Short mmCIF file of C-alpha atoms in Angstrom, two decimals:
data_model
loop_
_atom_site.label_atom_id
_atom_site.label_comp_id
_atom_site.label_asym_id
_atom_site.label_seq_id
_atom_site.Cartn_x
_atom_site.Cartn_y
_atom_site.Cartn_z
CA MET A 1 83.64 162.09 77.87
CA SER A 2 86.93 163.81 77.27
CA PRO A 3 89.87 162.34 76.86
CA LYS A 4 91.58 163.54 79.66
CA THR A 5 88.89 162.40 81.95
CA ARG A 6 89.31 158.76 80.54
CA ALA A 7 93.24 158.99 81.47
CA ALA A 8 91.85 160.81 84.96
CA GLU A 9 90.32 157.58 85.52
CA ARG A 10 92.24 154.20 83.78
CA PRO A 11 94.74 153.27 86.51
CA GLN A 12 97.97 153.75 86.08
CA ALA A 13 101.29 150.83 86.34
CA PRO A 14 104.04 152.02 89.02
CA PRO A 15 106.60 154.08 87.00
CA GLU A 16 108.95 151.81 88.20
CA LEU A 17 107.92 148.21 86.91
CA ALA A 18 106.91 150.22 83.60
CA SER A 19 110.58 150.49 83.58
CA TYR A 20 111.53 147.93 84.64
CA LEU A 21 109.09 145.92 81.82
CA GLU A 22 110.57 148.45 79.52
CA GLY A 23 114.01 147.22 79.43
CA LEU A 24 112.85 143.21 78.95
CA ALA A 25 113.61 141.51 75.61
CA GLU A 26 110.71 139.41 75.65
CA PRO A 27 107.05 141.18 75.59
CA HIS A 28 105.53 142.32 78.27
CA ILE A 29 102.39 144.07 78.97
CA VAL A 30 100.56 145.81 82.55
CA PHE A 31 96.35 145.45 82.29
CA ASP A 32 93.15 146.71 84.36
CA ARG A 33 90.26 144.82 85.37
CA ARG A 34 88.28 146.09 82.13
CA TYR A 35 92.17 144.99 80.20
CA ARG A 36 92.71 147.94 79.55
CA ILE A 37 97.02 147.71 78.28
CA VAL A 38 98.06 150.97 81.27
CA ALA A 39 102.23 150.01 79.69
CA ALA A 40 103.18 148.04 77.67
CA ASN A 41 107.22 147.71 77.23
CA ALA A 42 109.31 148.72 74.28
CA ALA A 43 109.60 144.57 72.96
CA TYR A 44 105.51 144.71 72.89
CA ARG A 45 105.33 148.06 71.07
CA ARG A 46 107.72 146.29 67.88
CA GLN A 47 105.38 142.69 68.50
CA TYR A 48 102.66 143.83 68.72
CA SER A 49 101.64 147.77 67.28
CA PRO A 50 104.83 148.91 65.99
CA GLU A 51 102.92 152.29 63.68
CA ALA A 52 100.51 152.68 66.61
CA SER A 53 100.15 153.81 70.50
CA VAL A 54 98.51 150.56 72.94
CA LEU A 55 98.19 152.84 75.52
CA GLY A 56 93.80 152.02 76.39
CA ARG A 57 93.53 149.81 73.87
CA THR A 58 92.47 145.96 75.46
CA CYS A 59 94.31 143.47 75.60
CA TYR A 60 92.34 141.14 73.31
CA GLU A 61 91.67 143.70 70.41
CA VAL A 62 95.93 144.01 70.39
CA SER A 63 96.67 140.59 70.68
CA HIS A 64 94.34 138.96 69.14
CA ARG A 65 92.19 141.12 67.26
CA PHE A 66 88.94 140.09 69.13
CA ASP A 67 85.82 142.33 69.90
CA VAL A 68 85.75 140.52 73.21
CA PRO A 69 87.94 138.58 75.68
CA CYS A 70 89.46 135.91 74.81
CA ASP A 71 87.37 133.59 76.57
CA LEU A 72 84.14 134.78 75.50
CA ALA A 73 85.86 133.77 71.95
CA GLY A 74 87.19 129.92 72.50
CA GLU A 75 91.13 131.43 73.76
CA SER A 76 91.63 129.87 77.63
CA CYS A 77 92.30 133.76 79.26
CA PRO A 78 94.98 133.93 81.73
CA TYR A 79 92.36 137.17 83.24
CA ALA A 80 89.44 134.60 83.62
CA ARG A 81 91.48 131.56 85.20
CA SER A 82 93.50 134.37 87.22
CA ARG A 83 90.46 136.05 88.70
CA GLU A 84 89.38 132.64 90.23
CA SER A 85 92.13 131.61 91.50
CA GLY A 86 93.88 134.24 92.62
CA GLN A 87 97.02 133.17 91.41
CA ARG A 88 99.13 133.47 88.30
CA GLU A 89 98.83 131.53 84.85
CA ARG A 90 99.82 130.70 82.07
CA VAL A 91 97.80 129.56 78.79
CA LEU A 92 99.27 128.69 74.98
CA HIS A 93 97.30 131.06 72.64
CA LEU A 94 97.17 131.91 68.64
CA HIS A 95 99.06 135.67 69.28
CA HIS A 96 98.66 137.79 65.57
CA THR A 97 101.06 140.05 64.93
CA PRO A 98 102.51 141.36 61.11
CA GLN A 99 104.81 138.76 60.63
CA GLY A 100 100.88 136.36 60.67
CA GLU A 101 99.84 134.17 63.65
CA ALA A 102 102.32 132.86 66.35
CA TYR A 103 102.23 130.43 69.25
CA ILE A 104 103.11 132.35 72.17
CA ASP A 105 103.11 130.51 76.01
CA ILE A 106 101.37 133.86 78.28
CA GLU A 107 101.99 133.70 82.32
CA LEU A 108 99.34 136.42 83.33
CA THR A 109 100.11 137.41 87.08
CA PRO A 110 98.15 139.38 89.48
CA LEU A 111 99.22 142.74 91.20
CA ALA A 112 97.58 143.59 94.56
CA ASP A 113 96.15 147.24 96.21
CA ALA A 114 97.28 147.90 99.90
CA ALA A 115 93.41 146.01 100.65
CA GLY A 116 94.98 143.14 99.49
CA GLU A 117 92.73 143.03 96.34
CA ALA A 118 94.14 142.12 92.52
CA VAL A 119 93.71 145.58 90.53
CA LEU A 120 96.40 144.75 87.57
CA PHE A 121 97.78 142.47 85.80
CA VAL A 122 101.37 142.22 84.02
CA GLU A 123 101.46 139.50 81.18
CA ARG A 124 104.99 138.46 79.71
CA MET A 125 105.03 136.77 76.33
CA ALA A 126 106.99 134.32 74.57
CA PRO A 127 107.13 132.71 71.32
CA LEU A 128 107.10 128.85 70.40
CA ARG A 129 109.29 129.60 67.83
CA SER A 130 108.95 125.36 66.06
CA ALA A 131 105.21 126.34 66.26
CA GLN A 132 102.87 128.32 63.96
CA GLY A 133 99.24 128.08 63.69
CA GLN A 134 99.44 128.94 58.90
CA PRO A 135 101.60 126.96 56.64
CA ALA A 136 104.88 127.89 57.48
CA GLN A 137 108.61 126.13 55.58
CA GLN A 138 109.62 124.93 58.41
CA GLY A 139 108.79 123.30 62.44
CA LEU A 140 105.95 122.50 63.30
CA ILE A 141 101.85 123.55 62.42
CA GLY A 142 98.45 122.57 63.19
CA ARG A 143 95.53 125.22 65.08
CA SER A 144 93.11 121.46 65.70
CA PRO A 145 92.41 120.72 70.46
CA ALA A 146 94.48 117.73 69.80
CA PHE A 147 97.43 119.35 68.73
CA ARG A 148 97.69 122.60 70.55
CA GLU A 149 96.95 120.37 73.36
CA MET A 150 100.85 118.74 73.03
CA LEU A 151 102.13 122.49 72.16
CA GLU A 152 100.09 123.76 75.37
CA GLN A 153 102.80 120.56 77.58
CA VAL A 154 105.64 121.34 75.31
CA ALA A 155 105.52 125.17 76.14
CA ARG A 156 105.07 123.59 80.22
CA VAL A 157 107.52 121.68 79.96
CA ALA A 158 110.50 123.53 77.43
CA PRO A 159 112.23 125.34 80.62
CA SER A 160 112.65 122.88 82.36
CA GLU A 161 115.61 120.58 83.25
CA ALA A 162 113.08 117.96 82.81
CA SER A 163 113.45 114.36 80.62
CA VAL A 164 111.19 114.60 78.50
CA LEU A 165 109.69 111.03 76.07
CA LEU A 166 108.02 112.14 72.95
CA LEU A 167 105.04 108.54 72.39
CA GLY A 168 103.92 109.08 69.36
CA GLU A 169 103.07 107.04 65.55
CA SER A 170 105.52 106.67 62.95
CA GLY A 171 105.35 109.74 61.30
CA THR A 172 103.40 112.11 63.44
CA GLY A 173 106.46 114.69 64.04
CA LYS A 174 108.88 113.99 67.55
CA GLU A 175 111.73 114.97 65.77
CA LEU A 176 109.97 118.37 65.10
CA VAL A 177 109.09 118.18 68.91
CA ALA A 178 112.56 117.73 69.96
CA ARG A 179 113.53 120.53 68.98
CA ALA A 180 110.53 123.15 69.97
CA VAL A 181 111.22 121.36 73.52
CA HIS A 182 115.50 122.48 73.20
CA GLU A 183 114.18 126.07 71.23
CA ALA A 184 112.42 126.94 74.16
CA SER A 185 114.59 125.54 76.50
CA ALA A 186 117.15 128.00 77.85
CA ARG A 187 120.24 125.38 76.06
CA ALA A 188 118.39 126.67 72.83
CA ALA A 189 122.03 128.81 71.88
CA GLN A 190 123.74 125.34 72.57
CA ALA A 191 123.17 121.66 69.73
CA LEU A 192 120.53 120.26 69.83
CA VAL A 193 122.54 116.65 69.49
CA VAL A 194 120.20 113.25 66.89
CA VAL A 195 120.68 109.81 68.12
CA ASP A 196 119.48 107.67 65.89
CA CYS A 197 118.90 104.90 68.22
CA ALA A 198 117.13 102.34 65.30
CA SER A 199 120.33 102.53 63.33
CA LEU A 200 122.59 101.91 65.43
CA PRO A 201 123.92 98.31 66.12
CA GLU A 202 124.52 97.50 69.33
CA THR A 203 128.30 96.80 68.45
CA LEU A 204 128.53 100.33 67.02
CA PHE A 205 126.56 101.85 69.81
CA GLU A 206 128.69 102.26 72.73
CA ALA A 207 130.94 104.08 70.85
CA GLU A 208 128.42 106.81 68.29
CA VAL A 209 127.30 107.62 71.47
CA PHE A 210 130.36 107.11 74.69
CA GLY A 211 133.41 108.08 71.93
CA HIS A 212 135.91 105.72 71.84
CA GLU A 213 139.64 105.60 71.68
CA ARG A 214 142.69 105.37 69.42
CA GLY A 215 143.28 101.38 68.90
CA ALA A 216 140.42 100.31 71.69
CA PHE A 217 138.87 98.32 68.17
CA THR A 218 139.93 97.07 64.67
CA GLY A 219 139.39 100.51 63.51
CA ALA A 220 139.33 103.01 65.66
CA THR A 221 142.41 104.82 64.22
CA SER A 222 142.22 107.92 65.94
CA MET A 223 140.30 109.31 69.39
CA ARG A 224 136.57 110.49 68.41
CA THR A 225 134.40 112.17 70.21
CA GLY A 226 130.64 111.01 71.72
CA LEU A 227 127.37 112.14 70.92
CA ALA A 228 126.61 112.85 74.17
CA GLU A 229 130.16 114.55 74.56
CA THR A 230 129.28 117.02 71.51
CA ALA A 231 125.91 117.29 73.24
CA ASN A 232 127.51 119.41 76.31
CA GLY A 233 124.87 122.68 77.42
CA GLY A 234 122.51 121.32 74.57
CA THR A 235 120.33 118.36 74.59
CA LEU A 236 120.52 115.36 73.43
CA PHE A 237 117.52 113.36 71.26
CA LEU A 238 117.10 109.98 71.49
CA ASP A 239 114.88 109.30 68.43
CA GLU A 240 113.58 105.32 68.41
CA VAL A 241 114.56 104.70 72.03
CA GLY A 242 113.41 101.55 72.41
CA ASP A 243 116.01 99.99 69.84
CA ILE A 244 118.18 100.86 72.16
CA PRO A 245 120.53 97.63 73.13
CA LEU A 246 119.46 95.96 76.74
CA ALA A 247 123.50 95.56 77.73
CA MET A 248 123.49 99.52 76.41
CA GLN A 249 120.24 100.78 78.58
CA VAL A 250 122.62 100.87 82.19
CA LYS A 251 125.44 103.06 80.76
CA LEU A 252 122.54 105.60 79.20
CA LEU A 253 121.51 104.88 83.23
CA ARG A 254 123.88 106.70 84.56
CA LEU A 255 124.89 108.73 82.06
CA LEU A 256 121.37 110.36 82.63
CA GLU A 257 121.60 110.48 86.66
CA SER A 258 125.09 111.14 86.95
CA GLY A 259 126.01 112.65 83.90
CA THR A 260 129.27 110.50 83.17
CA PHE A 261 130.02 108.16 81.06
CA ARG A 262 133.38 106.49 79.34
CA ARG A 263 134.87 106.52 76.22
CA VAL A 264 135.08 102.61 75.30
CA GLY A 265 139.37 101.58 75.28
CA SER A 266 139.25 103.70 78.86
CA SER A 267 139.22 103.62 82.35
CA GLU A 268 138.49 107.91 82.81
CA LEU A 269 135.31 108.88 84.04
CA ARG A 270 134.09 112.38 82.40
CA ARG A 271 131.31 114.13 82.57
CA THR A 272 128.99 115.64 79.97
CA ASP A 273 125.49 118.08 80.69
CA VAL A 274 122.71 117.84 78.38
CA ARG A 275 119.03 117.49 78.74
CA VAL A 276 117.37 114.10 77.64
CA VAL A 277 114.55 113.82 75.24
CA ALA A 278 113.94 110.83 74.27
CA ALA A 279 111.23 109.16 71.24
CA THR A 280 109.34 106.02 70.10
CA HIS A 281 106.01 104.69 68.48
CA ARG A 282 106.97 101.51 71.43
CA ASP A 283 104.70 100.50 73.75
CA LEU A 284 108.26 100.68 76.84
CA GLY A 285 104.98 99.63 79.71
CA ALA A 286 105.08 96.14 77.90
CA MET A 287 108.70 96.38 76.47
CA VAL A 288 109.45 96.95 80.51
CA ALA A 289 106.82 93.90 81.14
CA ASP A 290 109.04 91.35 78.72
CA GLY A 291 111.65 93.12 80.47
CA ARG A 292 112.91 94.41 77.37
CA PHE A 293 113.63 97.69 78.58
CA ARG A 294 115.41 98.80 81.90
CA GLU A 295 112.00 99.59 84.18
CA ASP A 296 114.98 102.47 86.02
CA LEU A 297 116.01 103.99 82.79
CA TYR A 298 111.91 104.04 81.42
CA TYR A 299 111.02 105.81 85.12
CA ARG A 300 113.97 108.00 84.04
CA LEU A 301 113.43 109.23 80.81
CA ALA A 302 110.17 109.25 80.90
CA THR A 303 109.85 112.72 83.91
CA PHE A 304 107.03 114.38 81.35
CA PRO A 305 105.56 112.23 78.62
CA ILE A 306 104.58 113.37 75.40
CA ARG A 307 101.72 111.46 72.87
CA LEU A 308 101.67 113.48 70.36
CA PRO A 309 98.06 112.57 68.33
CA PRO A 310 98.05 111.01 64.98
CA LEU A 311 96.91 113.31 62.36
CA ARG A 312 93.58 111.28 61.83
CA GLU A 313 93.03 113.10 65.16
CA ARG A 314 94.08 116.13 64.65
CA GLU A 315 91.08 117.40 63.40
CA GLY A 316 90.71 120.75 60.62
CA ASP A 317 95.39 120.16 60.10
CA LEU A 318 94.79 119.28 56.56
CA ALA A 319 94.33 121.14 55.19
CA LEU A 320 97.09 123.52 56.96
CA LEU A 321 99.65 120.92 56.12
CA ALA A 322 98.99 119.83 53.36
CA GLU A 323 99.00 124.22 51.89
CA ALA A 324 103.07 123.87 53.63
CA LEU A 325 104.03 120.60 52.63
CA LEU A 326 103.09 121.56 48.06
CA GLU A 327 104.99 124.30 49.33
CA ARG A 328 108.26 122.23 50.82
CA VAL A 329 107.99 119.97 47.21
CA ALA A 330 107.51 121.41 44.96
CA PRO A 331 108.44 125.45 46.26
CA ARG A 332 108.71 127.04 42.30
CA ARG A 333 105.52 126.10 41.40
CA ARG A 334 103.10 127.02 44.09
CA LEU A 335 100.65 124.78 43.70
CA ALA A 336 96.82 124.97 44.76
CA LEU A 337 94.77 121.70 45.92
CA ALA A 338 90.93 121.34 44.43
CA PRO A 339 88.42 121.20 47.74
CA ALA A 340 86.97 117.65 46.08
CA ALA A 341 91.37 117.21 46.40
CA LEU A 342 91.00 118.18 50.11
CA THR A 343 87.75 116.24 50.51
CA ARG A 344 89.69 113.55 49.58
CA LEU A 345 92.01 113.55 51.59
CA ALA A 346 90.82 113.98 53.81
CA ARG A 347 88.78 110.63 53.62
CA HIS A 348 91.43 108.55 53.39
CA ARG A 349 93.59 107.27 57.14
CA PHE A 350 97.02 108.42 57.14
CA PRO A 351 98.58 105.28 59.55
CA GLY A 352 101.87 107.05 57.63
CA ASN A 353 100.56 110.14 59.61
CA VAL A 354 102.16 113.59 58.31
CA ARG A 355 105.78 111.85 56.78
CA GLU A 356 102.19 109.72 54.45
CA LEU A 357 101.24 112.79 53.36
CA ARG A 358 104.26 115.05 52.04
CA ASN A 359 105.46 111.54 50.22
CA VAL A 360 100.92 111.72 48.97
CA LEU A 361 101.91 115.45 48.00
CA GLU A 362 104.68 115.14 46.64
CA ARG A 363 103.03 112.61 44.18
CA ALA A 364 100.02 114.46 42.98
CA ALA A 365 102.52 116.96 42.47
CA LEU A 366 104.08 114.21 39.88
CA PHE A 367 101.20 113.88 38.62
CA CYS A 368 99.86 117.32 38.34
CA ASP A 369 100.93 119.19 34.94
CA GLY A 370 99.13 122.75 35.96
CA PRO A 371 98.81 124.71 38.31
CA VAL A 372 95.77 122.49 40.54
CA ILE A 373 95.38 119.11 42.25
CA GLU A 374 92.33 117.43 41.36
CA PRO A 375 91.08 114.55 42.56
CA VAL A 376 92.60 111.98 40.47
CA HIS A 377 95.83 113.30 41.11
CA VAL A 378 95.81 112.00 44.58
CA GLU A 379 93.68 108.82 43.54
CA ARG A 380 96.96 107.90 42.00
CA ALA A 381 98.78 109.46 44.36
CA LEU A 382 97.73 107.40 47.00
CA ALA A 383 97.58 104.48 44.31
CA ALA A 384 100.83 104.95 43.54
CA GLY A 385 101.63 103.93 47.24
CA LEU A 386 102.59 100.63 48.23
CA PRO A 387 100.88 98.94 51.44
CA LEU A 388 102.06 97.56 54.03
CA ALA A 389 101.88 94.21 54.67
CA ARG A 390 99.93 93.10 57.09
CA PRO A 391 99.26 89.86 58.56
CA ALA A 392 95.33 88.36 58.68
CA PRO A 393 94.17 88.49 62.25
CA ALA A 394 94.08 84.87 63.23
CA ALA A 395 90.15 83.56 63.96
CA GLU A 396 89.74 84.34 67.38
CA VAL A 397 89.12 81.48 69.87
CA PRO A 398 88.51 82.29 72.81
CA ALA A 399 90.89 82.03 75.01
CA PRO A 400 90.46 79.08 78.44
CA SER A 401 90.01 79.83 82.19
CA LEU A 402 91.60 78.38 85.04
CA ARG A 403 88.92 75.94 86.01
CA GLU A 404 89.46 74.37 82.29
CA ILE A 405 93.05 74.67 82.16
CA SER A 406 94.20 70.63 83.43
CA ARG A 407 96.97 69.78 86.38
CA GLN A 408 99.55 68.31 84.34
CA ALA A 409 99.83 71.68 81.23
CA LEU A 410 99.70 74.55 84.55
CA ARG A 411 102.39 72.53 85.91
CA GLU A 412 103.85 72.95 81.59
CA ARG A 413 103.05 76.21 81.75
CA LEU A 414 105.17 76.75 85.43
CA ALA A 415 108.05 74.44 84.68
CA ALA A 416 108.38 77.03 81.40
CA HIS A 417 108.76 79.59 83.43
CA GLY A 418 111.55 78.00 85.72
CA GLY A 419 109.09 77.82 88.10
CA ARG A 420 108.34 81.61 89.07
CA ARG A 421 104.44 81.68 90.06
CA ALA A 422 104.78 84.50 89.68
CA ASP A 423 104.85 85.11 85.72
CA LEU A 424 102.48 83.03 85.13
CA ALA A 425 100.00 84.76 86.59
CA ARG A 426 100.93 87.14 84.94
CA GLU A 427 100.12 85.55 81.91
CA LEU A 428 97.33 84.25 82.99
CA GLY A 429 95.85 87.56 83.75
CA ILE A 430 95.58 86.03 87.78
CA SER A 431 97.27 86.60 91.29
CA GLU A 432 99.62 85.18 92.44
CA ARG A 433 97.42 83.28 94.89
CA THR A 434 94.69 82.23 93.00
CA LEU A 435 97.04 80.17 90.97
CA TYR A 436 98.42 78.64 94.20
CA ARG A 437 95.00 78.35 95.70
CA ARG A 438 93.63 76.41 91.87
CA LEU A 439 97.94 74.26 92.04
CA ARG A 440 96.99 73.12 95.77
CA GLU A 441 92.47 72.18 94.44
CA LEU A 442 94.49 70.24 91.21
CA ASP A 443 96.52 68.31 93.29
CA ALA A 444 94.18 67.10 96.24
CA ALA A 445 91.96 66.61 93.46
CA GLU A 446 94.70 64.13 92.38
CA GLY A 447 95.73 62.86 95.10
CA GLU A 448 91.82 61.63 96.38
CA SER A 449 91.63 59.40 93.08
CA ARG A 450 94.39 57.84 93.57
#
């Protein structure tokens, strides 16, 4: 078949659509039901094929360098999903670019003909700038399913104005994820302001976050703008939000609900426009139940919770992270990690996650005099780390059943809760109705024995 015949068989993108896409800043393509690209704007051509034409080639070959469609190569294919749903679909993919692999948020829109059948598909590609699928000098790095699931949630929520709550163990990279949310949002050109809630005592929290007027308290020799006002138009990142003093939580809630606050020492109501991303390693649900964290604030922060996977759940990411971290801790040495050394690292649990991995690699680099880190260097680095002192687990004593608790003991525990049966029932793990019935039974038995 001649090139002219093949060109005649290939569907054409409407000229108006091709012209419209050409002026867009993000890469866009139009392809047909056989995955063949029929239009590509300048941004796509620059990003994926600056030296050769992409027309007539398949999208999976140009963007992924695959020989088969994405869904046959282990990726989630937006085209396959759109054919099933008949609707617009979004996925997060690893694409090949001249600069290396990059995470791309893809949105695919089907275009129907006069009969209502989808014949062409428009694909928009937005890079997730803070994440990489290969070792990099900065940003998030990983390829594991757990890591990619987290990134897909970041890509979905970032363009919105929803509050985000990052949940994860210490050292999982919560500030990096907060930065990824900010940089993929419409607020990326404005400031990302970090509030380290764990380091602020209650006496300073209000002044630091909301600012203060001159003379508001001893030492306030001048007016100071607070972090909430500094973040106006951008993102306010509340790190370790579980450490915010209870008395300050209601003022923070007012800021989130209405965008208003007052500086310390002022009665003037001020406004700020911020998108809030919060993070914690604590169990906020348990803190709410214990009365240590406001329930209304919790639900305001947790509009879109994202769980950050610990390193032990990120299968296959250790080698990528180790290569990138070695470049960061010893940039001039070009160190390599021996396969046996990587195997030894993989056997470690890393309770401190990526932060602990970085520390171990930095110590191993200091123990190593040559160009290759061997298992002996890793062993010394692990041994040099001071293990956290953890209390020995107490011997388990079965909790007494409700039937085994005496009337007097129940009455004493009820008194300790100020007579609130609901609180005692919660402590015992039973319903308030069950507790009430048991108390009545014990009172009746006590009366009969007299």
